[in-house]
Every structure is written in structure tokens, then in C-alpha cells.
């Protein structure tokens, strides 16, 4: 048997027999790796462990620790689940069952509505199938044979997918016992590899995402190679549920959404609005310090404006329908940028004026499908913390550094310290010359390096009109959230004919930078709620201190304490009810108030308050003036 050379990830070359399988490669490297192996990469191409390697190549054994390993494992578990469903409900027809960011799902066409009790039965059947250790095998099949195979099984959704594949495209089927599914793979080698799993929920999903098609039943699940990892994941899910901004928003009376108002349109309640005001006041103060000018723009604009900007050509499906006014067509705005451009174009600009930085907390409206709306995180009307910077090409790099420093400062103030940045480069379809793209991309890299912001390259991931850097923040649960973005735009300055007069007294095109620090106020607020589990830091809390009288005898004094705190800029409330003090303390704790101030006869005599921190720590009696100093210091320092 001929020998081939396989290069391992550590750079070593190993001579191995031609035709060796991925599993055998793993066994030659080490027994632990062989046990954990899920797939193999051959010259970067992912494939099953059972496929022979017949040429010299760079190889890498893939385990669950790698993204490709998790995808392979979860996709294989989705097949295991579908196998169990088919055994329990033979009349079910299979749609699709991919791995997703965390776990997997499978869509089924089943006349009977599945229940949570059914999930328990399906899990039990999955455990039986996994324990049986059935080999999972891959089979290539012709298009005609594949169509015949699935038609004979009544699997009309699979047949539909096959019929749309190009002639001559390779088709593969994965089989495990009496179950077969259309799939490119790869998959684990045996059902025995699938150890710990949990089916999480049932949802409705239209076939191919179209409301014109039949509603299917989607089962979501998760799986891990070890029960301990599954238990940890499920505990994390419970913590996520506890922090869910929709539940906390209701419990803390921060906001609501109403079908009568319209899906994805947020009603800000007084306490939520107070937090929003605090965020916006800070945002405005910091922008003033950073050399931005504030602008305001209309909520609607003529169709001709959106035609010039390109939104009607590229973005119409995400815009609300037009309205006719006096024979002219208008649209509610999906973005603020065309208005900022028109403000810039209101007069001739000189290089001496640049950079111009226009900032606006502008509310925009975008049509999102009802199925994707999600609390504050995906809405139809939202306020962008928007800014557009118009800069001369030679000053671009300095300006990007300035913007990224501003981003990091803002996010850290709100309690986020862990960031991941992604620089997205020129896609295949784009506008603007190569020199502009290269200069702008280099400016993003230099700026990120300058402020020690680690980044990954997203090759080809930029918008068609310019490169960008996206910054994701990690919350208290380790989840990444898309937040800030700095986006170059070579398209709109051209479309609107923007210019400035340079040093040479000639007209030049400015560079335009779209910039958002928080993203949208709504989404950022939802993130903050979940990050802090509703227990906001003092400077953001809607109620910073709550005054509780032990009996009605101290009520006048308690009112005076509240009024004095308010006069000093502290958001204070009073609980005047004739309830037991223990009950009032528990209620205030449920509201996640940072400080509870109890006043009895002793505090009245001493002109003091008994201070309890959120979490139950008793700080004892404190003169009112001392407590005010303490609060003002925490608010001033954004704690």
C-alpha cells in the first residue's frame, strides 16, 4: 500500500497508508483524540471520519471544542431526533433540520399538534436509538434515484429540495438503521457518539420561511458529549430566563408592547422612560465634549429622496408602504443619513470646516416580519444613536481612531469591559475604487491597533458601499451582542454629489462615516436589563432610593427625607402605606431599588436614615447629609 504524507496542525508530517480513514488518523495520534473525534478536515475541507484519505494533505481532527465540531454534533443530533419522531409518528413528513448557533432544530409536517409531553417521549426514543450505537453511513445517489427514493417514502419536502438542485450536482443521503435523510454532512460515525441531549421547545415555522406556505412544527434542542456540560447549559438557560428583558420589563414596569398599538412599537413607561432620559442625557453631554453638532430630521421624506439615496432600490422591502400627500409620494424614514447629507449640502463646504460630525437620536421605522419581532431586541420603530461624519480623505485615519476611542469610553461607562471587534472588507459586489477601499480598511486596522482593540477580519463581509468595523460586547452571561458600528460609505456621497473645496481651491468628495455607539436605544436598553438582571447601577436606576416609614408616626418626616433627596438630584420615592415594615422592605427589594431608607422614631430624633443596600446589606443609621454625599458621589462616578 502506498504511503501519503499528512501534515498535522502542529506542523509535523506523518507518513500514513493511502486510504486511511479519519478515525484511524485520530487513533494513530492518540487514544483520547480518537475518542473525541467527530470529523476531519482535509486541506480545510470538512468530511466524515469514515471517508478514506487517499492523497497527501494537511489534516486536522475536529472535536466538539471547534465550531465545526459542534455543528457536526448538533446536526447529527437533529437527525437522531428526526429518526425518533419518525418511529413515534410514522406519518410525519420531514422538512429541514440544521445545526444553529446553539443547538439544532428540525421542522416536521404533522397533523397532530405536538405537546411538551411528546418531547419527553421523543427524548426517550432518542436515548434508545443512541444506546443502540447504530452506524451512520453516507451514500452518494443520482438525482433521479434520490427523487424516486423520497417520493416513495412520501417525503415531499425532500423531493422539492432535490428537484431544485442543479443537474449533475452530487447528492448524498445519510442512513442510520431504518432512517434516511438528504444531507451534505458530515455526521458523526455512530448514534452512540451522541451522549447528552435535551429538547427545549416547540414552535411554528412556515416552510421555507414564507407565509404563503404551510405552517410546520419546529422542535428545538441542544446536545453535548457529556452530561455535565448539558447540565451547565440548562442552568445557564434558566439564568437567561430569569434575566429576560421582556419579563423584567413587565415586573419592573419599564415598558410594554401592545397589539392594539402595533407589533414592534414600544410604549415606554415612566420608569423606563426615566432610564432612557438618563442614557440620552449622558449621550448628549459626551457628544458635546467630543465635538459633535446635534441635528434633528423629519420622520418622513419624499420618494425622490429615497430614490437618490438608493433605499428604494436596495431596501424597499424593509420600508413601510408609501403615503400620498398632495400628489407626492412620501415614506417614513428607515434611516437618518439622507437628511444629514442634505443638511451638509445646504451650503458650500470648505476643507476648513471638516470634519463635520452630525449626531441625532433619530427615530426610524423599518418593516420587520412579525415572526422575528422580539421584545426590545427586534422592533419596528426604534431610535438610533446615529452620527454621520464627513471628513477629508487625509484626515480619515485620525477620525476613526477618535471614533473608536469614543465607542470604548461609552461602553465601559455602561459596565461593559469585554469587546470583540470584526473588520469587514470589500465584498464581491461593491462600489468605489480599490484605493478608497484599501485606505478605509487600513484606517480601521490602524485605529483598532492604536487603542488596543483586538479584532478579527471578516473578509468580504463589508456592505457594498464600504468597509466597516463592528464591535460586539460580552454581557454578564458571556453572551456577545452586536452593538457599535463604524461604517464607511462610498455610495451616498457619490449619489448625492457631495463635495468640499480643498486647499487647492478645487472640489473634492468627502469621505462619509456612518457611526452608532449604542446601536438603537431600544435594543441597548434590552441588553442593559439582561446584563444587570434589572438591578441597574445607581446612576441608571429609575428609583435610586426608597424611603419607608415604620409607622404612620414617621410619615411626615419620611416625606421630608424624600423631598430633600429629590432637591439634591436623587431619584427618591416614598412608600406611605400602613403596612408592616418587613413587607415594605421586601416589596422595595423586588423593585431592585439600590438603597432602602427605613425611618423610625430613632431616625427622626437623630435626623438620620437607616440604610440598606440592594442585596440586603445593612449599613446602619446615617445622617441624611452623609447619605446624600454618598449618593451624589456614586451618581457622579457613574456607579
mmCIF file with all atom_site columns, C-alpha atoms in Angstrom, residues 95-169:
data_model
loop_
_atom_site.group_PDB
_atom_site.id
_atom_site.type_symbol
_atom_site.label_atom_id
_atom_site.label_alt_id
_atom_site.label_comp_id
_atom_site.label_asym_id
_atom_site.label_entity_id
_atom_site.label_seq_id
_atom_site.pdbx_PDB_ins_code
_atom_site.Cartn_x
_atom_site.Cartn_y
_atom_site.Cartn_z
_atom_site.occupancy
_atom_site.B_iso_or_equiv
_atom_site.pdbx_formal_charge
_atom_site.auth_seq_id
_atom_site.auth_comp_id
_atom_site.auth_asym_id
_atom_site.auth_atom_id
_atom_site.pdbx_PDB_model_num
ATOM 1  C CA . UNK A 1 95  ? -38.621 19.244 6.191   1.00 0.00 ? 95  UNK A CA 1
ATOM 2  C CA . UNK A 1 96  ? -35.199 20.570 7.280   1.00 0.00 ? 96  UNK A CA 1
ATOM 3  C CA . UNK A 1 97  ? -33.100 20.092 10.401  1.00 0.00 ? 97  UNK A CA 1
ATOM 4  C CA . UNK A 1 98  ? -29.915 22.188 10.588  1.00 0.00 ? 98  UNK A CA 1
ATOM 5  C CA . UNK A 1 99  ? -27.473 22.977 13.349  1.00 0.00 ? 99  UNK A CA 1
ATOM 6  C CA . UNK A 1 100 ? -27.854 26.575 14.545  1.00 0.00 ? 100 UNK A CA 1
ATOM 7  C CA . UNK A 1 101 ? -25.725 28.914 16.650  1.00 0.00 ? 101 UNK A CA 1
ATOM 8  C CA . UNK A 1 102 ? -26.582 26.990 19.807  1.00 0.00 ? 102 UNK A CA 1
ATOM 9  C CA . UNK A 1 103 ? -28.044 23.545 19.172  1.00 0.00 ? 103 UNK A CA 1
ATOM 10 C CA . UNK A 1 104 ? -30.341 22.447 16.392  1.00 0.00 ? 104 UNK A CA 1
ATOM 11 C CA . UNK A 1 105 ? -33.921 22.239 15.210  1.00 0.00 ? 105 UNK A CA 1
ATOM 12 C CA . UNK A 1 106 ? -35.996 20.106 12.883  1.00 0.00 ? 106 UNK A CA 1
ATOM 13 C CA . UNK A 1 107 ? -39.219 21.058 11.094  1.00 0.00 ? 107 UNK A CA 1
ATOM 14 C CA . UNK A 1 108 ? -41.984 18.462 10.743  1.00 0.00 ? 108 UNK A CA 1
ATOM 15 C CA . UNK A 1 109 ? -45.264 18.377 8.862   1.00 0.00 ? 109 UNK A CA 1
ATOM 16 C CA . UNK A 1 110 ? -47.523 16.558 11.288  1.00 0.00 ? 110 UNK A CA 1
ATOM 17 C CA . UNK A 1 111 ? -51.297 16.929 11.537  1.00 0.00 ? 111 UNK A CA 1
ATOM 18 C CA . UNK A 1 112 ? -51.236 16.162 15.243  1.00 0.00 ? 112 UNK A CA 1
ATOM 19 C CA . UNK A 1 113 ? -50.076 19.111 17.370  1.00 0.00 ? 113 UNK A CA 1
ATOM 20 C CA . UNK A 1 114 ? -47.026 18.209 19.409  1.00 0.00 ? 114 UNK A CA 1
ATOM 21 C CA . UNK A 1 115 ? -47.101 18.848 23.186  1.00 0.00 ? 115 UNK A CA 1
ATOM 22 C CA . UNK A 1 116 ? -44.411 19.162 25.875  1.00 0.00 ? 116 UNK A CA 1
ATOM 23 C CA . UNK A 1 117 ? -45.315 15.600 26.888  1.00 0.00 ? 117 UNK A CA 1
ATOM 24 C CA . UNK A 1 118 ? -44.423 14.472 23.362  1.00 0.00 ? 118 UNK A CA 1
ATOM 25 C CA . UNK A 1 119 ? -40.939 15.962 23.792  1.00 0.00 ? 119 UNK A CA 1
ATOM 26 C CA . UNK A 1 120 ? -40.377 13.636 26.764  1.00 0.00 ? 120 UNK A CA 1
ATOM 27 C CA . UNK A 1 121 ? -41.391 10.635 24.621  1.00 0.00 ? 121 UNK A CA 1
ATOM 28 C CA . UNK A 1 122 ? -39.162 11.750 21.760  1.00 0.00 ? 122 UNK A CA 1
ATOM 29 C CA . UNK A 1 123 ? -36.198 12.198 24.126  1.00 0.00 ? 123 UNK A CA 1
ATOM 30 C CA . UNK A 1 124 ? -36.754 8.685  25.493  1.00 0.00 ? 124 UNK A CA 1
ATOM 31 C CA . UNK A 1 125 ? -36.810 7.240  21.980  1.00 0.00 ? 125 UNK A CA 1
ATOM 32 C CA . UNK A 1 126 ? -33.663 9.210  21.095  1.00 0.00 ? 126 UNK A CA 1
ATOM 33 C CA . UNK A 1 127 ? -31.900 7.688  24.112  1.00 0.00 ? 127 UNK A CA 1
ATOM 34 C CA . UNK A 1 128 ? -32.840 4.188  22.896  1.00 0.00 ? 128 UNK A CA 1
ATOM 35 C CA . UNK A 1 129 ? -31.529 4.909  19.392  1.00 0.00 ? 129 UNK A CA 1
ATOM 36 C CA . UNK A 1 130 ? -28.308 6.417  20.733  1.00 0.00 ? 130 UNK A CA 1
ATOM 37 C CA . UNK A 1 131 ? -27.719 3.484  23.046  1.00 0.00 ? 131 UNK A CA 1
ATOM 38 C CA . UNK A 1 132 ? -28.126 1.061  20.126  1.00 0.00 ? 132 UNK A CA 1
ATOM 39 C CA . UNK A 1 133 ? -24.955 2.503  18.596  1.00 0.00 ? 133 UNK A CA 1
ATOM 40 C CA . UNK A 1 134 ? -26.228 2.313  15.014  1.00 0.00 ? 134 UNK A CA 1
ATOM 41 C CA . UNK A 1 135 ? -23.594 3.211  12.396  1.00 0.00 ? 135 UNK A CA 1
ATOM 42 C CA . UNK A 1 136 ? -24.283 6.412  10.448  1.00 0.00 ? 136 UNK A CA 1
ATOM 43 C CA . UNK A 1 137 ? -23.334 5.893  6.801   1.00 0.00 ? 137 UNK A CA 1
ATOM 44 C CA . UNK A 1 138 ? -23.053 8.213  3.831   1.00 0.00 ? 138 UNK A CA 1
ATOM 45 C CA . UNK A 1 139 ? -24.273 7.203  0.372   1.00 0.00 ? 139 UNK A CA 1
ATOM 46 C CA . UNK A 1 140 ? -23.949 9.065  -2.928  1.00 0.00 ? 140 UNK A CA 1
ATOM 47 C CA . UNK A 1 141 ? -27.025 8.822  -5.112  1.00 0.00 ? 141 UNK A CA 1
ATOM 48 C CA . UNK A 1 142 ? -28.148 10.115 -8.501  1.00 0.00 ? 142 UNK A CA 1
ATOM 49 C CA . UNK A 1 143 ? -30.709 12.893 -8.746  1.00 0.00 ? 143 UNK A CA 1
ATOM 50 C CA . UNK A 1 144 ? -33.282 10.547 -10.314 1.00 0.00 ? 144 UNK A CA 1
ATOM 51 C CA . UNK A 1 145 ? -32.747 7.869  -7.675  1.00 0.00 ? 145 UNK A CA 1
ATOM 52 C CA . UNK A 1 146 ? -32.942 10.439 -4.884  1.00 0.00 ? 146 UNK A CA 1
ATOM 53 C CA . UNK A 1 147 ? -36.241 11.794 -6.219  1.00 0.00 ? 147 UNK A CA 1
ATOM 54 C CA . UNK A 1 148 ? -37.641 8.285  -6.512  1.00 0.00 ? 148 UNK A CA 1
ATOM 55 C CA . UNK A 1 149 ? -36.370 7.313  -3.060  1.00 0.00 ? 149 UNK A CA 1
ATOM 56 C CA . UNK A 1 150 ? -38.034 10.216 -1.243  1.00 0.00 ? 150 UNK A CA 1
ATOM 57 C CA . UNK A 1 151 ? -41.208 10.209 -3.346  1.00 0.00 ? 151 UNK A CA 1
ATOM 58 C CA . UNK A 1 152 ? -41.708 6.553  -2.441  1.00 0.00 ? 152 UNK A CA 1
ATOM 59 C CA . UNK A 1 153 ? -41.375 7.451  1.229   1.00 0.00 ? 153 UNK A CA 1
ATOM 60 C CA . UNK A 1 154 ? -43.910 10.286 0.889   1.00 0.00 ? 154 UNK A CA 1
ATOM 61 C CA . UNK A 1 155 ? -41.218 12.836 1.801   1.00 0.00 ? 155 UNK A CA 1
ATOM 62 C CA . UNK A 1 156 ? -42.493 15.597 -0.472  1.00 0.00 ? 156 UNK A CA 1
ATOM 63 C CA . UNK A 1 157 ? -40.395 18.358 1.128   1.00 0.00 ? 157 UNK A CA 1
ATOM 64 C CA . UNK A 1 158 ? -37.179 16.448 0.457   1.00 0.00 ? 158 UNK A CA 1
ATOM 65 C CA . UNK A 1 159 ? -38.283 15.789 -3.112  1.00 0.00 ? 159 UNK A CA 1
ATOM 66 C CA . UNK A 1 160 ? -38.946 19.505 -3.586  1.00 0.00 ? 160 UNK A CA 1
ATOM 67 C CA . UNK A 1 161 ? -35.436 20.369 -2.393  1.00 0.00 ? 161 UNK A CA 1
ATOM 68 C CA . UNK A 1 162 ? -33.864 17.767 -4.685  1.00 0.00 ? 162 UNK A CA 1
ATOM 69 C CA . UNK A 1 163 ? -35.839 18.955 -7.718  1.00 0.00 ? 163 UNK A CA 1
ATOM 70 C CA . UNK A 1 164 ? -34.312 22.430 -7.316  1.00 0.00 ? 164 UNK A CA 1
ATOM 71 C CA . UNK A 1 165 ? -30.704 21.208 -7.237  1.00 0.00 ? 165 UNK A CA 1
ATOM 72 C CA . UNK A 1 166 ? -28.697 21.843 -10.404 1.00 0.00 ? 166 UNK A CA 1
ATOM 73 C CA . UNK A 1 167 ? -28.348 18.923 -12.816 1.00 0.00 ? 167 UNK A CA 1
ATOM 74 C CA . UNK A 1 168 ? -25.176 16.986 -12.113 1.00 0.00 ? 168 UNK A CA 1
ATOM 75 C CA . UNK A 1 169 ? -24.770 18.205 -8.511  1.00 0.00 ? 169 UNK A CA 1
#
